[in-house]
Short mmCIF file of C-alpha atoms and ligand atoms in Angstrom, two decimals:
data_model
loop_
_atom_site.label_atom_id
_atom_site.label_comp_id
_atom_site.label_asym_id
_atom_site.label_seq_id
_atom_site.Cartn_x
_atom_site.Cartn_y
_atom_site.Cartn_z
CA MET A 1 65.86 33.28 238.33
CA LEU A 2 64.65 36.76 237.24
CA ARG A 3 64.55 37.20 233.35
CA TYR A 4 63.71 40.81 233.85
CA ARG A 5 65.29 43.09 236.09
CA PRO A 6 64.08 46.66 236.03
CA ARG A 7 66.76 47.75 237.82
CA ARG A 8 69.65 47.16 235.34
CA LEU A 9 67.88 50.44 234.10
CA ARG A 10 68.30 51.88 237.12
CA ARG A 11 72.49 50.98 237.89
CA THR A 12 73.84 54.18 236.95
CA GLU A 13 73.45 57.51 236.45
CA GLU A 14 74.42 57.59 233.13
CA ILE A 15 72.02 54.33 232.69
CA ARG A 16 69.39 56.91 234.48
CA GLU A 17 69.58 59.84 232.05
CA MET A 18 69.68 57.82 228.79
CA VAL A 19 66.37 55.81 230.01
CA ARG A 20 64.64 59.29 231.00
CA GLU A 21 61.35 59.54 229.14
CA THR A 22 60.33 63.20 230.40
CA SER A 23 61.96 66.75 230.18
CA LEU A 24 61.83 70.22 231.77
CA ASN A 25 63.20 72.52 228.90
CA ILE A 26 62.86 76.14 230.27
CA SER A 27 61.34 77.08 226.90
CA ASN A 28 58.29 75.54 228.00
CA PHE A 29 57.54 78.08 231.16
CA ILE A 30 54.83 80.89 230.73
CA THR A 31 56.30 83.34 233.76
CA PRO A 32 53.22 85.02 235.09
CA VAL A 33 53.98 88.91 235.45
CA PHE A 34 51.14 91.22 237.75
CA VAL A 35 51.79 95.04 236.64
CA ARG A 36 49.66 97.88 238.71
CA GLU A 37 49.60 101.38 237.91
CA GLY A 38 51.36 103.80 240.22
CA ASN A 39 55.24 104.75 240.71
CA GLY A 40 58.99 103.24 241.91
CA ILE A 41 57.03 100.14 243.49
CA ALA A 42 57.61 96.37 242.96
CA GLU A 43 56.11 95.18 246.06
CA GLU A 44 55.93 91.20 247.27
CA ILE A 45 52.36 89.49 247.54
CA LYS A 46 52.27 88.25 250.89
CA SER A 47 51.01 84.97 250.39
CA MET A 48 53.38 84.25 247.47
CA PRO A 49 57.33 85.30 248.30
CA GLY A 50 59.29 86.09 245.76
CA ILE A 51 56.25 87.31 243.40
CA TYR A 52 55.83 90.82 243.10
CA ARG A 53 53.82 93.44 241.05
CA TYR A 54 55.71 95.87 239.64
CA THR A 55 54.57 99.82 238.66
CA LEU A 56 55.61 100.11 234.56
CA ASP A 57 58.83 102.30 235.10
CA LYS A 58 60.09 99.01 237.17
CA LEU A 59 59.01 96.43 234.61
CA PRO A 60 61.70 96.73 232.54
CA SER A 61 64.91 95.54 234.62
CA TYR A 62 63.53 92.62 236.49
CA LEU A 63 62.19 91.25 232.21
CA ALA A 64 65.62 92.22 231.75
CA SER A 65 66.80 89.72 234.91
CA LEU A 66 64.04 86.92 232.87
CA LEU A 67 65.82 87.15 229.65
CA ASN A 68 69.34 86.83 231.70
CA LYS A 69 67.71 83.28 232.79
CA LYS A 70 66.61 82.32 229.21
CA LEU A 71 62.98 82.88 230.13
CA ARG A 72 61.35 84.26 226.95
CA SER A 73 57.43 83.88 227.69
CA ILE A 74 55.88 85.72 229.61
CA ILE A 75 51.57 86.26 230.77
CA ILE A 76 50.87 89.66 231.81
CA PHE A 77 47.81 90.41 234.46
CA GLY A 78 47.21 94.23 234.85
CA ILE A 79 46.24 95.36 238.31
CA PRO A 80 43.69 98.86 237.45
CA SER A 81 43.21 101.57 240.20
CA VAL A 82 39.97 101.79 238.92
CA LYS A 83 37.36 99.39 239.00
CA ASP A 84 33.60 99.96 237.57
CA GLU A 85 30.70 97.06 236.51
CA MET A 86 31.64 97.02 233.35
CA GLY A 87 35.59 96.35 234.01
CA SER A 88 35.96 99.10 231.15
CA MET A 89 40.16 99.07 232.04
CA ALA A 90 40.29 95.98 230.62
CA TYR A 91 39.31 97.10 226.95
CA SER A 92 40.44 100.69 226.94
CA LYS A 93 43.69 101.56 225.32
CA ASP A 94 44.91 103.50 228.83
CA GLY A 95 44.47 100.72 230.40
CA ILE A 96 47.50 98.75 232.43
CA VAL A 97 47.99 96.26 230.45
CA PRO A 98 48.00 97.94 226.84
CA ARG A 99 50.22 100.05 228.41
CA ALA A 100 52.31 97.30 229.55
CA LEU A 101 52.36 95.48 225.95
CA ARG A 102 53.82 98.21 224.21
CA LEU A 103 56.14 99.33 226.70
CA ILE A 104 57.16 95.99 226.87
CA LYS A 105 57.26 95.06 222.36
CA ARG A 106 59.69 98.48 222.31
CA GLU A 107 61.95 97.63 224.62
CA TYR A 108 62.34 93.48 224.64
CA PRO A 109 60.67 92.72 220.86
CA GLU A 110 61.94 88.95 221.37
CA LEU A 111 59.40 88.35 224.39
CA VAL A 112 56.47 86.04 223.48
CA VAL A 113 54.00 87.97 225.43
CA ALA A 114 50.67 86.89 226.75
CA ALA A 115 47.62 88.73 228.06
CA ASP A 116 45.26 87.42 230.06
CA VAL A 117 41.82 88.52 228.89
CA CYS A 118 39.41 88.34 231.91
CA LEU A 119 37.20 91.21 233.59
CA CYS A 120 37.96 89.89 236.80
CA GLU A 121 40.35 92.84 237.62
CA TYR A 122 38.64 94.71 236.39
CA THR A 123 34.81 94.91 237.20
CA SER A 124 33.89 96.55 240.61
CA HIS A 125 31.90 93.36 241.43
CA GLY A 126 34.85 91.09 240.97
CA HIS A 127 32.98 88.98 238.65
CA CYS A 128 34.72 87.48 235.11
CA GLY A 129 31.85 89.02 233.09
CA VAL A 130 29.13 92.06 233.43
CA LEU A 131 26.13 91.00 235.65
CA LYS A 132 22.52 91.13 234.25
CA LYS A 133 20.07 90.53 237.33
CA GLY A 134 22.81 89.95 239.66
CA SER A 135 24.40 87.04 237.57
CA VAL A 136 27.06 86.56 234.64
CA ASP A 137 25.87 87.89 231.55
CA ASN A 138 27.51 85.59 228.85
CA ASP A 139 26.96 87.08 225.78
CA SER A 140 27.40 91.13 226.28
CA THR A 141 30.98 89.69 228.36
CA LEU A 142 31.87 88.25 224.69
CA LYS A 143 31.58 91.95 223.63
CA LEU A 144 34.01 93.12 225.66
CA LEU A 145 36.59 90.36 226.17
CA ALA A 146 36.87 90.63 222.20
CA ARG A 147 37.66 94.49 222.69
CA ALA A 148 40.21 93.74 224.89
CA ALA A 149 41.89 90.98 223.24
CA VAL A 150 41.67 93.30 220.21
CA GLU A 151 43.32 96.17 222.06
CA TYR A 152 45.79 93.91 223.68
CA ALA A 153 46.77 92.77 220.56
CA ASN A 154 47.32 95.97 219.07
CA SER A 155 49.97 97.32 221.71
CA GLY A 156 51.98 94.58 220.66
CA ALA A 157 50.15 90.74 222.60
CA ASP A 158 51.68 87.64 220.45
CA ILE A 159 49.12 85.90 222.63
CA VAL A 160 45.87 86.62 223.38
CA ALA A 161 44.62 83.98 226.47
CA PRO A 162 40.51 84.95 227.51
CA SER A 163 40.55 82.97 231.15
CA ALA A 164 36.45 83.93 232.29
CA MET A 165 35.17 80.98 230.76
CA MET A 166 32.19 82.16 229.02
CA ASP A 167 30.52 80.29 226.83
CA GLY A 168 31.61 81.23 222.63
CA GLN A 169 35.11 83.12 223.87
CA VAL A 170 37.24 81.80 221.89
CA SER A 171 35.19 82.04 218.57
CA ALA A 172 33.97 85.81 219.55
CA ILE A 173 37.99 86.04 219.84
CA ARG A 174 39.09 84.84 217.04
CA GLU A 175 36.18 87.01 214.62
CA ALA A 176 37.19 90.19 216.73
CA LEU A 177 41.16 89.98 215.53
CA ASP A 178 40.42 88.79 212.19
CA GLU A 179 38.30 91.59 211.31
CA ASN A 180 41.22 93.82 213.17
CA GLU A 181 43.66 92.09 210.25
CA LEU A 182 45.17 90.41 213.47
CA LYS A 183 45.03 87.25 212.19
CA ASP A 184 48.80 85.93 212.86
CA THR A 185 47.67 86.39 216.61
CA ILE A 186 47.60 83.32 218.90
CA ILE A 187 45.01 82.06 221.23
CA MET A 188 45.87 80.31 224.34
CA SER A 189 42.49 79.47 225.70
CA TYR A 190 41.67 79.00 229.06
CA SER A 191 39.68 76.02 228.29
CA ALA A 192 39.40 73.42 231.13
CA LYS A 193 39.61 75.67 234.06
CA HIS A 194 38.55 74.54 237.17
CA ALA A 195 36.58 77.10 239.90
CA SER A 196 39.21 75.98 242.47
CA ALA A 197 40.36 76.81 245.97
CA PHE A 198 44.28 77.10 244.56
CA TYR A 199 43.91 80.24 243.56
CA GLY A 200 43.31 82.33 246.10
CA PRO A 201 47.00 83.60 246.64
CA PHE A 202 46.34 84.86 243.23
CA ARG A 203 42.97 86.82 244.02
CA GLU A 204 45.16 88.77 246.80
CA ALA A 205 48.08 89.35 244.18
CA ALA A 206 45.35 90.47 241.52
CA GLU A 207 42.71 91.92 244.17
CA SER A 208 40.06 89.75 242.34
CA ALA A 209 38.10 88.03 244.26
CA PRO A 210 34.34 88.11 243.59
CA SER A 211 32.34 90.32 246.48
CA PHE A 212 29.71 88.15 246.32
CA GLY A 213 28.83 84.44 245.63
CA ASP A 214 31.87 82.11 243.90
CA ARG A 215 32.61 82.10 240.05
CA ALA A 216 30.89 78.43 240.13
CA SER A 217 27.95 79.39 237.26
CA TYR A 218 31.06 79.60 234.87
CA GLN A 219 34.07 78.19 235.89
CA MET A 220 34.46 74.10 235.61
CA GLN A 221 32.81 72.10 238.69
CA TYR A 222 36.63 69.82 239.71
CA THR A 223 34.33 66.97 240.14
CA ASN A 224 34.78 66.77 235.82
CA SER A 225 37.18 65.33 233.28
CA ARG A 226 34.47 63.99 230.66
CA GLU A 227 33.31 68.06 230.29
CA ALA A 228 36.76 68.93 230.46
CA ILE A 229 37.69 67.18 227.57
CA ARG A 230 34.14 68.37 225.87
CA GLU A 231 35.43 72.12 227.09
CA ILE A 232 38.59 71.40 225.85
CA GLN A 233 37.17 70.23 222.04
CA LEU A 234 35.02 72.98 221.69
CA ASP A 235 37.67 75.51 222.02
CA VAL A 236 39.47 73.60 219.50
CA GLU A 237 36.94 73.60 217.18
CA GLU A 238 36.59 77.50 218.08
CA GLY A 239 39.93 78.15 216.56
CA ALA A 240 42.43 78.00 219.71
CA ASP A 241 45.66 77.42 218.85
CA ILE A 242 46.98 76.64 222.32
CA VAL A 243 44.42 75.19 224.73
CA MET A 244 44.93 74.97 228.80
CA VAL A 245 43.81 73.02 231.63
CA LYS A 246 44.01 74.58 234.74
CA PRO A 247 44.84 74.25 238.04
CA ALA A 248 47.33 71.52 236.96
CA LEU A 249 48.87 69.55 239.90
CA ALA A 250 45.13 67.59 241.13
CA TYR A 251 44.06 67.53 237.51
CA LEU A 252 47.69 65.30 236.02
CA ASP A 253 44.13 63.01 234.61
CA ILE A 254 42.87 65.52 232.65
CA ILE A 255 46.20 66.82 230.94
CA SER A 256 47.05 63.35 230.22
CA LYS A 257 43.74 62.51 228.64
CA ALA A 258 43.45 65.86 226.66
CA ARG A 259 46.74 64.95 225.39
CA GLY A 260 45.66 61.86 224.18
CA LEU A 261 42.32 63.82 221.82
CA ILE A 262 43.99 66.69 221.38
CA ASN A 263 47.14 67.47 218.51
CA ILE A 264 47.87 71.23 219.09
CA PRO A 265 49.75 72.44 222.02
CA ILE A 266 48.53 71.50 225.51
CA ALA A 267 49.59 74.64 228.53
CA ALA A 268 49.12 73.61 232.34
CA TYR A 269 48.86 76.47 234.73
CA ASN A 270 50.76 75.46 237.94
CA VAL A 271 48.28 77.81 239.57
CA SER A 272 49.65 80.20 242.76
CA GLY A 273 47.87 77.87 245.62
CA GLU A 274 50.03 74.92 243.88
CA TYR A 275 53.21 77.59 244.26
CA SER A 276 52.20 78.44 247.84
CA MET A 277 51.74 75.45 249.37
CA LEU A 278 55.55 74.08 248.07
CA LYS A 279 56.73 77.70 249.14
CA ALA A 280 55.27 77.41 253.00
CA ALA A 281 55.94 73.34 253.66
CA ALA A 282 59.87 74.78 252.57
CA ARG A 283 60.14 77.54 254.42
CA LEU A 284 58.73 75.26 257.54
CA GLY A 285 61.90 73.42 256.04
CA TRP A 286 59.12 70.33 255.85
CA LEU A 287 59.93 69.63 252.35
CA ASP A 288 62.91 70.20 249.97
CA GLU A 289 61.94 73.29 247.79
CA GLY A 290 64.33 73.31 245.13
CA ARG A 291 63.74 68.44 244.62
CA ALA A 292 59.95 69.21 244.68
CA MET A 293 59.35 71.71 242.29
CA ILE A 294 61.36 70.02 239.56
CA GLU A 295 59.48 67.13 240.67
CA ILE A 296 56.06 69.05 240.85
CA LEU A 297 57.25 69.91 236.92
CA THR A 298 58.25 67.23 235.15
CA ALA A 299 55.26 65.21 236.21
CA ILE A 300 53.09 68.13 234.87
CA ARG A 301 55.07 67.34 231.48
CA ARG A 302 55.02 64.20 232.08
CA ALA A 303 50.91 64.00 232.01
CA GLY A 304 51.18 65.27 228.67
CA ALA A 305 51.61 69.54 228.98
CA ASP A 306 53.92 70.71 226.39
CA LEU A 307 53.67 74.78 227.97
CA ILE A 308 53.54 75.02 231.68
CA ILE A 309 52.53 78.62 233.03
CA THR A 310 54.67 78.47 236.44
CA TYR A 311 55.41 80.97 239.29
CA PHE A 312 58.45 78.91 240.06
CA SER A 313 59.69 79.86 236.87
CA GLU A 314 63.18 81.57 237.65
CA ARG A 315 63.85 78.96 240.45
CA ALA A 316 63.42 76.38 238.17
CA SER A 317 65.44 78.07 235.52
CA ASP A 318 68.47 78.58 238.23
CA LEU A 319 68.34 75.52 238.68
CA LEU A 320 68.21 73.91 234.74
CA ARG A 321 71.15 76.10 234.74
CA GLY A 322 72.99 74.28 237.21
CA GLU A 323 72.91 77.51 238.86
CA LEU A 324 71.91 77.11 241.42
C1 PBG B 1 40.51 84.71 236.13
C2 PBG B 1 42.72 84.41 236.60
C3 PBG B 1 42.40 83.60 237.48
C4 PBG B 1 43.67 83.36 237.58
C5 PBG B 1 44.46 83.92 235.98
N1 PBG B 1 42.98 84.21 235.18
C6 PBG B 1 41.61 84.11 238.72
C7 PBG B 1 40.42 83.25 238.70
O1 PBG B 1 39.54 82.30 237.93
O2 PBG B 1 39.86 83.02 239.65
C8 PBG B 1 44.79 82.18 238.58
C9 PBG B 1 46.30 82.23 238.53
C10 PBG B 1 46.28 80.94 239.92
O3 PBG B 1 45.68 81.54 240.61
O4 PBG B 1 47.59 81.35 239.54
N2 PBG B 1 41.71 86.21 235.69
#
């Protein structure tokens, strides 16, 4: 005689819904948005079907479409037209991101807007910081990241999201924000950001691949989860409001471990390569895109992430609202 029959709780759709442990909410999605210089352009990124780079004139109607899908949080990435050694368009008032932020906050003040804070899209060499004797110099980069964060916050960003993986970037940014009367600006730190092959399509989108070497001397090696927790704890101590694990899919163990130890919100970045991989398989007819997407996003939540930065947000919103 079987006393315990797990199948009892799986018998009908209604029973399964009743005992469901994890749910996916549109309000937990953050949509990445690429903005570029120029006029009249919305260009699709080759390796990321369905994802576009927008010039500022094309941005408002796209953002309106996100709001219609109940997507109210975005993270902005800028693609400048000029790059230099110091990445100066990252922290110039006239850079693409500050201009985008001012426009967005004027048109759609209700959007929760995060701005990625990094130098890689803006440096001629493609590294996330400034170079000294051929390697990325931590402490001089901190000053520039702090300048960028203050510029973005002044232009209307609700959240600044440092992704350069420089030591001390959260405290440098917190200090600079506070000195500039920007005490309410939220810091979402890319705390455990790994040197990953899954950023490939993003680097095409943002034109940010390093021109020599790689990012192994500042991004984490993916072999280490204890070190990831240490990075997250350091960012909490430095004053991060939200911490992030990136990428997401191959890193669910780290999200789960962090969830057990950290009591502030945890974001997971479902990165470009994770998106493209599923898109490609779906195009070939090898996977059901909608079902695989919902399964992946739900698994990221089940691991313990509160927020998910994902290129799937529009499609997922359509499915969750029953419109697909
Ligand atoms: C750096 C940054 C990167 C991503 C987000 N911020 C690229 C990198 O570190 O090379 C990757 C996001 C993705 O792959 O979707 N500014």
